[in-house]
Amino acid sequence: EVQLVESGGGLVQAGGSLRLSCVLSGSFFDFYQYAIGWFRHSPGKEREGVSCLSVADDNILYTDAVKGRFTISSDVAKKTVYLQMNNLKPDDTAVYSCAAVTRGEVWIGGPNWGCWPHVFRVWGQGTQVNVSS
């Protein structure tokens, strides 16, 4: 089973930037077979899909609230997916978690594909992002 570990969270002023990393590890897994999503959760709000990426074909999704500010990318050699977050706003404050699902479990681009928590199976522990005004 693959494991995911996030890092890169912290405290930043509004307008600042952070880069989150999600490293995948485990035995005998093919990084290209995975889709990775970044999600966030804050008190009183439902968990929200921020951005999702299919490693093999760069199928990328962003929630409207972060379009133009956040960029998701992958480094195959490092088996890592990044979330570059620019022009951060106080509303971006949340615990950010990455999650993974294999191409065998969901048809990327099909009717059941989306940056939704229920699509993804394996989850990291999360990293806290705090944006001060």
Tab-separated table of N, CA and C in Angstrom:
chain	number	residue	atom	x	y	z
A	1	GLU	N	0.844	-1.189	0.000
A	1	GLU	CA	0.000	0.000	0.000
A	1	GLU	C	0.884	1.245	0.000
A	2	VAL	N	0.518	2.227	-0.785
A	2	VAL	CA	1.285	3.462	-0.833
A	2	VAL	C	0.960	4.315	0.383
A	3	GLN	N	1.956	5.060	0.845
A	3	GLN	CA	1.765	6.015	1.933
A	3	GLN	C	2.038	7.423	1.408
A	4	LEU	N	1.355	8.397	1.990
A	4	LEU	CA	1.516	9.785	1.588
A	4	LEU	C	1.912	10.633	2.793
A	5	VAL	N	2.881	11.506	2.592
A	5	VAL	CA	3.326	12.403	3.650
A	5	VAL	C	3.377	13.814	3.086
A	6	GLU	N	2.654	14.728	3.748
A	6	GLU	CA	2.631	16.120	3.331
A	6	GLU	C	3.625	16.935	4.141
A	7	SER	N	4.074	18.022	3.538
A	7	SER	CA	4.915	18.987	4.237
A	7	SER	C	4.775	20.330	3.551
A	8	GLY	N	5.283	21.364	4.219
A	8	GLY	CA	5.318	22.688	3.611
A	8	GLY	C	4.319	23.684	4.160
A	9	GLY	N	3.466	23.241	5.066
A	9	GLY	CA	2.525	24.177	5.649
A	9	GLY	C	3.216	25.157	6.573
A	10	GLY	N	2.448	26.147	7.027
A	10	GLY	CA	3.012	27.130	7.941
A	10	GLY	C	2.129	28.349	8.031
A	11	LEU	N	2.707	29.393	8.602
A	11	LEU	CA	2.003	30.662	8.781
A	11	LEU	C	2.561	31.666	7.785
A	12	VAL	N	1.668	32.334	7.075
A	12	VAL	CA	2.095	33.315	6.084
A	12	VAL	C	1.098	34.465	6.081
A	13	GLN	N	1.556	35.638	5.734
A	13	GLN	CA	0.671	36.788	5.633
A	13	GLN	C	-0.115	36.734	4.317
A	14	ALA	N	-1.252	37.364	4.316
A	14	ALA	CA	-2.049	37.459	3.096
A	14	ALA	C	-1.193	38.033	1.968
A	15	GLY	N	-1.324	37.425	0.798
A	15	GLY	CA	-0.512	37.816	-0.345
A	15	GLY	C	0.762	37.010	-0.491
A	16	GLY	N	1.087	36.240	0.536
A	16	GLY	CA	2.307	35.452	0.490
A	16	GLY	C	2.120	34.127	-0.226
A	17	SER	N	3.171	33.316	-0.203
A	17	SER	CA	3.182	32.043	-0.929
A	17	SER	C	3.688	30.918	-0.050
A	18	LEU	N	3.224	29.728	-0.359
A	18	LEU	CA	3.725	28.496	0.236
A	18	LEU	C	3.734	27.423	-0.837
A	19	ARG	N	4.628	26.458	-0.689
A	19	ARG	CA	4.612	25.291	-1.566
A	19	ARG	C	4.461	24.037	-0.713
A	20	LEU	N	3.391	23.325	-0.936
A	20	LEU	CA	3.150	22.067	-0.239
A	20	LEU	C	3.697	20.912	-1.055
A	21	SER	N	4.196	19.903	-0.349
A	21	SER	CA	4.711	18.705	-1.009
A	21	SER	C	3.970	17.485	-0.489
A	22	CYS	N	3.739	16.543	-1.380
A	22	CYS	CA	3.115	15.269	-1.029
A	22	CYS	C	3.998	14.173	-1.606
A	23	VAL	N	4.683	13.458	-0.721
A	23	VAL	CA	5.603	12.410	-1.156
A	23	VAL	C	4.926	11.051	-1.016
A	24	LEU	N	4.974	10.285	-2.088
A	24	LEU	CA	4.432	8.931	-2.067
A	24	LEU	C	5.556	7.936	-1.814
A	25	SER	N	5.305	6.944	-0.987
A	25	SER	CA	6.283	5.900	-0.719
A	25	SER	C	5.571	4.571	-0.570
A	26	GLY	N	6.345	3.506	-0.690
A	26	GLY	CA	5.793	2.167	-0.573
A	26	GLY	C	6.578	1.213	-1.441
A	27	SER	N	6.165	-0.013	-1.450
A	27	SER	CA	6.878	-1.042	-2.208
A	27	SER	C	6.189	-1.300	-3.536
A	28	PHE	N	6.996	-1.290	-4.589
A	28	PHE	CA	6.544	-1.757	-5.897
A	28	PHE	C	5.290	-1.060	-6.389
A	29	PHE	N	5.273	0.263	-6.351
A	29	PHE	CA	4.135	0.949	-6.920
A	29	PHE	C	4.584	1.793	-8.101
A	30	ASP	N	3.685	1.974	-9.036
A	30	ASP	CA	3.947	2.734	-10.252
A	30	ASP	C	3.335	4.112	-10.106
A	31	PHE	N	4.178	5.113	-9.958
A	31	PHE	CA	3.710	6.487	-9.733
A	31	PHE	C	2.786	6.936	-10.850
A	32	TYR	N	3.032	6.482	-12.076
A	32	TYR	CA	2.218	6.896	-13.216
A	32	TYR	C	0.779	6.394	-13.120
A	33	GLN	N	0.547	5.405	-12.307
A	33	GLN	CA	-0.801	4.848	-12.195
A	33	GLN	C	-1.688	5.617	-11.226
A	34	TYR	N	-1.153	6.687	-10.665
A	34	TYR	CA	-1.893	7.382	-9.611
A	34	TYR	C	-2.419	8.744	-10.052
A	35	ALA	N	-3.552	9.073	-9.483
A	35	ALA	CA	-4.041	10.441	-9.467
A	35	ALA	C	-3.932	10.936	-8.034
A	36	ILE	N	-3.448	12.158	-7.893
A	36	ILE	CA	-3.213	12.725	-6.565
A	36	ILE	C	-4.048	13.986	-6.424
A	37	GLY	N	-4.670	14.120	-5.294
A	37	GLY	CA	-5.468	15.312	-5.050
A	37	GLY	C	-5.023	16.035	-3.794
A	38	TRP	N	-5.183	17.343	-3.807
A	38	TRP	CA	-4.997	18.168	-2.613
A	38	TRP	C	-6.376	18.618	-2.148
A	39	PHE	N	-6.624	18.441	-0.870
A	39	PHE	CA	-7.898	18.795	-0.262
A	39	PHE	C	-7.635	19.655	0.961
A	40	ARG	N	-8.628	20.424	1.358
A	40	ARG	CA	-8.477	21.231	2.570
A	40	ARG	C	-9.733	21.150	3.412
A	41	HIS	N	-9.509	21.316	4.690
A	41	HIS	CA	-10.588	21.175	5.655
A	41	HIS	C	-10.361	22.179	6.765
A	42	SER	N	-11.369	22.969	7.037
A	42	SER	CA	-11.293	23.924	8.143
A	42	SER	C	-12.547	23.778	8.988
A	43	PRO	N	-12.483	24.204	10.259
A	43	PRO	CA	-13.627	24.033	11.163
A	43	PRO	C	-14.897	24.667	10.601
A	44	GLY	N	-15.971	23.914	10.658
A	44	GLY	CA	-17.251	24.425	10.198
A	44	GLY	C	-17.480	24.308	8.712
A	45	LYS	N	-16.493	23.818	8.009
A	45	LYS	CA	-16.629	23.669	6.559
A	45	LYS	C	-16.412	22.218	6.149
A	46	GLU	N	-17.020	21.827	5.050
A	46	GLU	CA	-16.792	20.489	4.519
A	46	GLU	C	-15.420	20.419	3.860
A	47	ARG	N	-14.863	19.201	3.834
A	47	ARG	CA	-13.602	19.015	3.134
A	47	ARG	C	-13.807	19.374	1.657
A	48	GLU	N	-12.865	20.121	1.124
A	48	GLU	CA	-12.992	20.662	-0.226
A	48	GLU	C	-11.833	20.200	-1.098
A	49	GLY	N	-12.135	19.777	-2.303
A	49	GLY	CA	-11.088	19.477	-3.268
A	49	GLY	C	-10.487	20.758	-3.799
A	50	VAL	N	-9.186	20.920	-3.654
A	50	VAL	CA	-8.492	22.125	-4.099
A	50	VAL	C	-7.959	21.944	-5.520
A	51	SER	N	-7.226	20.862	-5.723
A	51	SER	CA	-6.666	20.592	-7.042
A	51	SER	C	-6.303	19.122	-7.129
A	52	CYS	N	-6.502	18.553	-8.295
A	52	CYS	CA	-6.212	17.142	-8.508
A	52	CYS	C	-5.488	16.952	-9.832
A	53	LEU	N	-4.623	15.945	-9.859
A	53	LEU	CA	-3.774	15.723	-11.027
A	53	LEU	C	-3.636	14.231	-11.279
A	54	SER	N	-3.779	13.868	-12.558
A	54	SER	CA	-3.478	12.512	-12.975
A	54	SER	C	-2.053	12.500	-13.502
A	55	VAL	N	-1.161	11.758	-12.869
A	55	VAL	CA	0.257	11.813	-13.203
A	55	VAL	C	0.518	11.423	-14.650
A	56	ALA	N	-0.179	10.419	-15.140
A	56	ALA	CA	0.129	9.885	-16.469
A	56	ALA	C	-0.211	10.839	-17.596
A	57	ASP	N	-1.301	11.584	-17.471
A	57	ASP	CA	-1.742	12.397	-18.602
A	57	ASP	C	-1.965	13.855	-18.246
A	58	ASP	N	-1.504	14.256	-17.046
A	58	ASP	CA	-1.627	15.660	-16.635
A	58	ASP	C	-3.067	16.167	-16.698
A	59	ASN	N	-4.019	15.300	-16.505
A	59	ASN	CA	-5.403	15.746	-16.336
A	59	ASN	C	-5.459	16.500	-15.015
A	60	ILE	N	-5.733	17.808	-15.072
A	60	ILE	CA	-5.631	18.662	-13.890
A	60	ILE	C	-6.958	19.373	-13.653
A	61	LEU	N	-7.337	19.427	-12.401
A	61	LEU	CA	-8.554	20.122	-11.989
A	61	LEU	C	-8.224	21.102	-10.873
A	62	TYR	N	-8.907	22.229	-10.876
A	62	TYR	CA	-8.792	23.215	-9.794
A	62	TYR	C	-10.195	23.637	-9.376
A	63	THR	N	-10.365	23.865	-8.085
A	63	THR	CA	-11.597	24.492	-7.659
A	63	THR	C	-11.539	25.974	-8.031
A	64	ASP	N	-12.701	26.569	-8.290
A	64	ASP	CA	-12.730	27.944	-8.792
A	64	ASP	C	-12.021	28.925	-7.858
A	65	ALA	N	-12.087	28.682	-6.570
A	65	ALA	CA	-11.546	29.628	-5.595
A	65	ALA	C	-10.034	29.783	-5.692
A	66	VAL	N	-9.350	28.822	-6.307
A	66	VAL	CA	-7.887	28.886	-6.342
A	66	VAL	C	-7.331	29.044	-7.749
A	67	LYS	N	-8.186	29.042	-8.759
A	67	LYS	CA	-7.709	29.169	-10.139
A	67	LYS	C	-6.945	30.479	-10.310
A	68	GLY	N	-5.796	30.375	-10.947
A	68	GLY	CA	-4.955	31.541	-11.153
A	68	GLY	C	-4.020	31.841	-9.994
A	69	ARG	N	-4.211	31.178	-8.872
A	69	ARG	CA	-3.348	31.398	-7.697
A	69	ARG	C	-2.558	30.148	-7.329
A	70	PHE	N	-3.156	28.984	-7.470
A	70	PHE	CA	-2.511	27.729	-7.091
A	70	PHE	C	-2.116	26.951	-8.341
A	71	THR	N	-1.011	26.217	-8.242
A	71	THR	CA	-0.561	25.366	-9.348
A	71	THR	C	-0.154	24.007	-8.802
A	72	ILE	N	-0.712	22.955	-9.381
A	72	ILE	CA	-0.341	21.597	-8.996
A	72	ILE	C	0.648	21.052	-10.027
A	73	SER	N	1.619	20.288	-9.557
A	73	SER	CA	2.608	19.706	-10.461
A	73	SER	C	3.156	18.435	-9.830
A	74	SER	N	3.864	17.663	-10.653
A	74	SER	CA	4.442	16.426	-10.135
A	74	SER	C	5.892	16.298	-10.559
A	75	ASP	N	6.657	15.601	-9.749
A	75	ASP	CA	8.041	15.252	-10.047
A	75	ASP	C	8.117	13.731	-9.992
A	76	VAL	N	8.212	13.118	-11.169
A	76	VAL	CA	8.161	11.663	-11.230
A	76	VAL	C	9.347	11.036	-10.523
A	77	ALA	N	10.529	11.615	-10.705
A	77	ALA	CA	11.730	11.052	-10.094
A	77	ALA	C	11.632	11.054	-8.570
A	78	LYS	N	11.015	12.074	-8.023
A	78	LYS	CA	10.890	12.185	-6.572
A	78	LYS	C	9.574	11.614	-6.062
A	79	LYS	N	8.697	11.159	-6.966
A	79	LYS	CA	7.397	10.625	-6.581
A	79	LYS	C	6.680	11.595	-5.657
A	80	THR	N	6.663	12.826	-6.081
A	80	THR	CA	6.138	13.907	-5.265
A	80	THR	C	5.182	14.759	-6.096
A	81	VAL	N	4.118	15.190	-5.468
A	81	VAL	CA	3.186	16.141	-6.073
A	81	VAL	C	3.218	17.414	-5.242
A	82	TYR	N	3.328	18.545	-5.928
A	82	TYR	CA	3.439	19.837	-5.264
A	82	TYR	C	2.159	20.648	-5.458
A	83	LEU	N	1.919	21.519	-4.519
A	83	LEU	CA	0.875	22.527	-4.668
A	83	LEU	C	1.511	23.875	-4.364
A	84	GLN	N	1.774	24.640	-5.405
A	84	GLN	CA	2.302	25.984	-5.240
A	84	GLN	C	1.139	26.933	-5.012
A	85	MET	N	1.166	27.612	-3.898
A	85	MET	CA	0.062	28.491	-3.522
A	85	MET	C	0.570	29.921	-3.455
A	86	ASN	N	0.083	30.753	-4.340
A	86	ASN	CA	0.464	32.158	-4.394
A	86	ASN	C	-0.710	33.045	-4.038
A	87	ASN	N	-0.392	34.290	-3.686
A	87	ASN	CA	-1.443	35.264	-3.340
A	87	ASN	C	-2.439	34.659	-2.351
A	88	LEU	N	-1.907	34.107	-1.292
A	88	LEU	CA	-2.762	33.444	-0.308
A	88	LEU	C	-3.676	34.430	0.396
A	89	LYS	N	-4.853	33.941	0.739
A	89	LYS	CA	-5.870	34.744	1.407
A	89	LYS	C	-6.225	34.095	2.736
A	90	PRO	N	-6.748	34.880	3.691
A	90	PRO	CA	-7.162	34.277	4.963
A	90	PRO	C	-8.131	33.115	4.786
A	91	ASP	N	-8.978	33.165	3.778
A	91	ASP	CA	-9.927	32.074	3.533
A	91	ASP	C	-9.246	30.773	3.124
A	92	ASP	N	-7.956	30.840	2.774
A	92	ASP	CA	-7.215	29.627	2.424
A	92	ASP	C	-6.735	28.873	3.664
A	93	THR	N	-6.914	29.467	4.834
A	93	THR	CA	-6.497	28.807	6.070
A	93	THR	C	-7.246	27.493	6.248
A	94	ALA	N	-6.496	26.399	6.429
A	94	ALA	CA	-7.093	25.076	6.560
A	94	ALA	C	-5.993	24.045	6.782
A	95	VAL	N	-6.402	22.835	7.099
A	95	VAL	CA	-5.498	21.687	7.031
A	95	VAL	C	-5.560	21.148	5.613
A	96	TYR	N	-4.401	21.079	4.987
A	96	TYR	CA	-4.312	20.595	3.610
A	96	TYR	C	-3.801	19.147	3.628
A	97	SER	N	-4.541	18.292	2.959
A	97	SER	CA	-4.175	16.882	2.883
A	97	SER	C	-4.076	16.466	1.425
A	98	CYS	N	-3.165	15.537	1.170
A	98	CYS	CA	-3.145	14.948	-0.155
A	98	CYS	C	-3.706	13.530	-0.073
A	99	ALA	N	-4.207	13.077	-1.198
A	99	ALA	CA	-4.821	11.761	-1.259
A	99	ALA	C	-4.551	11.153	-2.625
A	100	ALA	N	-4.643	9.845	-2.698
A	100	ALA	CA	-4.281	9.140	-3.931
A	100	ALA	C	-5.328	8.105	-4.291
A	101	VAL	N	-5.434	7.898	-5.581
A	101	VAL	CA	-6.279	6.823	-6.111
A	101	VAL	C	-5.601	6.322	-7.380
A	102	THR	N	-5.752	5.061	-7.677
A	102	THR	CA	-5.119	4.530	-8.883
A	102	THR	C	-6.058	4.613	-10.080
A	103	ARG	N	-5.453	4.587	-11.251
A	103	ARG	CA	-6.217	4.625	-12.491
A	103	ARG	C	-7.097	3.390	-12.623
A	104	GLY	N	-6.730	2.339	-11.933
A	104	GLY	CA	-7.564	1.140	-11.968
A	104	GLY	C	-8.827	1.260	-11.138
A	105	GLU	N	-8.856	2.250	-10.261
A	105	GLU	CA	-10.007	2.408	-9.365
A	105	GLU	C	-11.003	3.428	-9.873
A	106	VAL	N	-10.547	4.352	-10.718
A	106	VAL	CA	-11.445	5.372	-11.249
A	106	VAL	C	-11.025	5.693	-12.674
A	107	TRP	N	-11.981	5.932	-13.526
A	107	TRP	CA	-11.727	6.276	-14.923
A	107	TRP	C	-11.440	7.764	-14.981
A	108	ILE	N	-10.144	8.115	-15.149
A	108	ILE	CA	-9.754	9.519	-15.186
A	108	ILE	C	-10.429	10.202	-16.376
A	109	GLY	N	-11.160	11.251	-16.112
A	109	GLY	CA	-11.885	11.958	-17.157
A	109	GLY	C	-13.265	11.419	-17.413
A	110	GLY	N	-13.598	10.296	-16.783
A	110	GLY	CA	-14.913	9.722	-16.964
A	110	GLY	C	-15.953	10.391	-16.086
A	111	PRO	N	-17.164	9.878	-16.108
A	111	PRO	CA	-18.257	10.536	-15.374
A	111	PRO	C	-18.083	10.522	-13.858
A	112	ASN	N	-17.302	9.590	-13.345
A	112	ASN	CA	-17.104	9.522	-11.896
A	112	ASN	C	-15.811	10.181	-11.442
A	113	TRP	N	-15.139	10.805	-12.372
A	113	TRP	CA	-13.871	11.469	-12.041
A	113	TRP	C	-14.130	12.912	-11.625
A	114	GLY	N	-13.505	13.300	-10.583
A	114	GLY	CA	-13.589	14.676	-10.126
A	114	GLY	C	-12.718	14.858	-8.904
A	115	CYS	N	-12.459	16.073	-8.555
A	115	CYS	CA	-11.629	16.376	-7.388
A	115	CYS	C	-12.512	16.365	-6.146
A	116	TRP	N	-13.052	15.207	-5.867
A	116	TRP	CA	-13.964	15.015	-4.737
A	116	TRP	C	-13.361	14.040	-3.742
A	117	PRO	N	-13.520	14.287	-2.472
A	117	PRO	CA	-12.895	13.403	-1.469
A	117	PRO	C	-13.281	11.928	-1.616
A	118	HIS	N	-14.514	11.639	-1.979
A	118	HIS	CA	-14.960	10.254	-2.007
A	118	HIS	C	-14.301	9.450	-3.127
A	119	VAL	N	-13.686	10.122	-4.083
A	119	VAL	CA	-13.017	9.427	-5.186
A	119	VAL	C	-11.678	8.840	-4.733
A	120	PHE	N	-11.058	9.430	-3.740
A	120	PHE	CA	-9.690	9.102	-3.358
A	120	PHE	C	-9.665	8.162	-2.168
A	121	ARG	N	-8.703	7.253	-2.169
A	121	ARG	CA	-8.724	6.141	-1.206
A	121	ARG	C	-7.673	6.251	-0.117
A	122	VAL	N	-6.477	6.685	-0.467
A	122	VAL	CA	-5.384	6.715	0.501
A	122	VAL	C	-5.086	8.167	0.850
A	123	TRP	N	-4.965	8.459	2.136
A	123	TRP	CA	-4.851	9.832	2.605
A	123	TRP	C	-3.612	10.024	3.458
A	124	GLY	N	-3.034	11.209	3.349
A	124	GLY	CA	-1.976	11.607	4.260
A	124	GLY	C	-2.557	12.226	5.511
A	125	GLN	N	-1.671	12.639	6.402
A	125	GLN	CA	-2.101	13.180	7.697
A	125	GLN	C	-2.466	14.648	7.650
A	126	GLY	N	-1.953	15.357	6.666
A	126	GLY	CA	-2.294	16.760	6.526
A	126	GLY	C	-1.212	17.684	7.051
A	127	THR	N	-1.242	18.915	6.552
A	127	THR	CA	-0.335	19.963	7.016
A	127	THR	C	-1.130	21.258	7.146
A	128	GLN	N	-0.878	21.970	8.238
A	128	GLN	CA	-1.670	23.164	8.543
A	128	GLN	C	-1.149	24.376	7.783
A	129	VAL	N	-2.064	25.098	7.181
A	129	VAL	CA	-1.749	26.370	6.521
A	129	VAL	C	-2.559	27.464	7.200
A	130	ASN	N	-1.879	28.472	7.686
A	130	ASN	CA	-2.533	29.618	8.318
A	130	ASN	C	-2.141	30.886	7.574
A	131	VAL	N	-3.149	31.621	7.136
A	131	VAL	CA	-2.913	32.870	6.417
A	131	VAL	C	-3.484	34.011	7.250
A	132	SER	N	-2.630	34.910	7.660
A	132	SER	CA	-3.054	36.040	8.484
A	132	SER	C	-3.373	37.239	7.606
A	133	SER	N	-4.317	38.044	8.089
A	133	SER	CA	-4.727	39.229	7.320
A	133	SER	C	-3.856	40.426	7.643
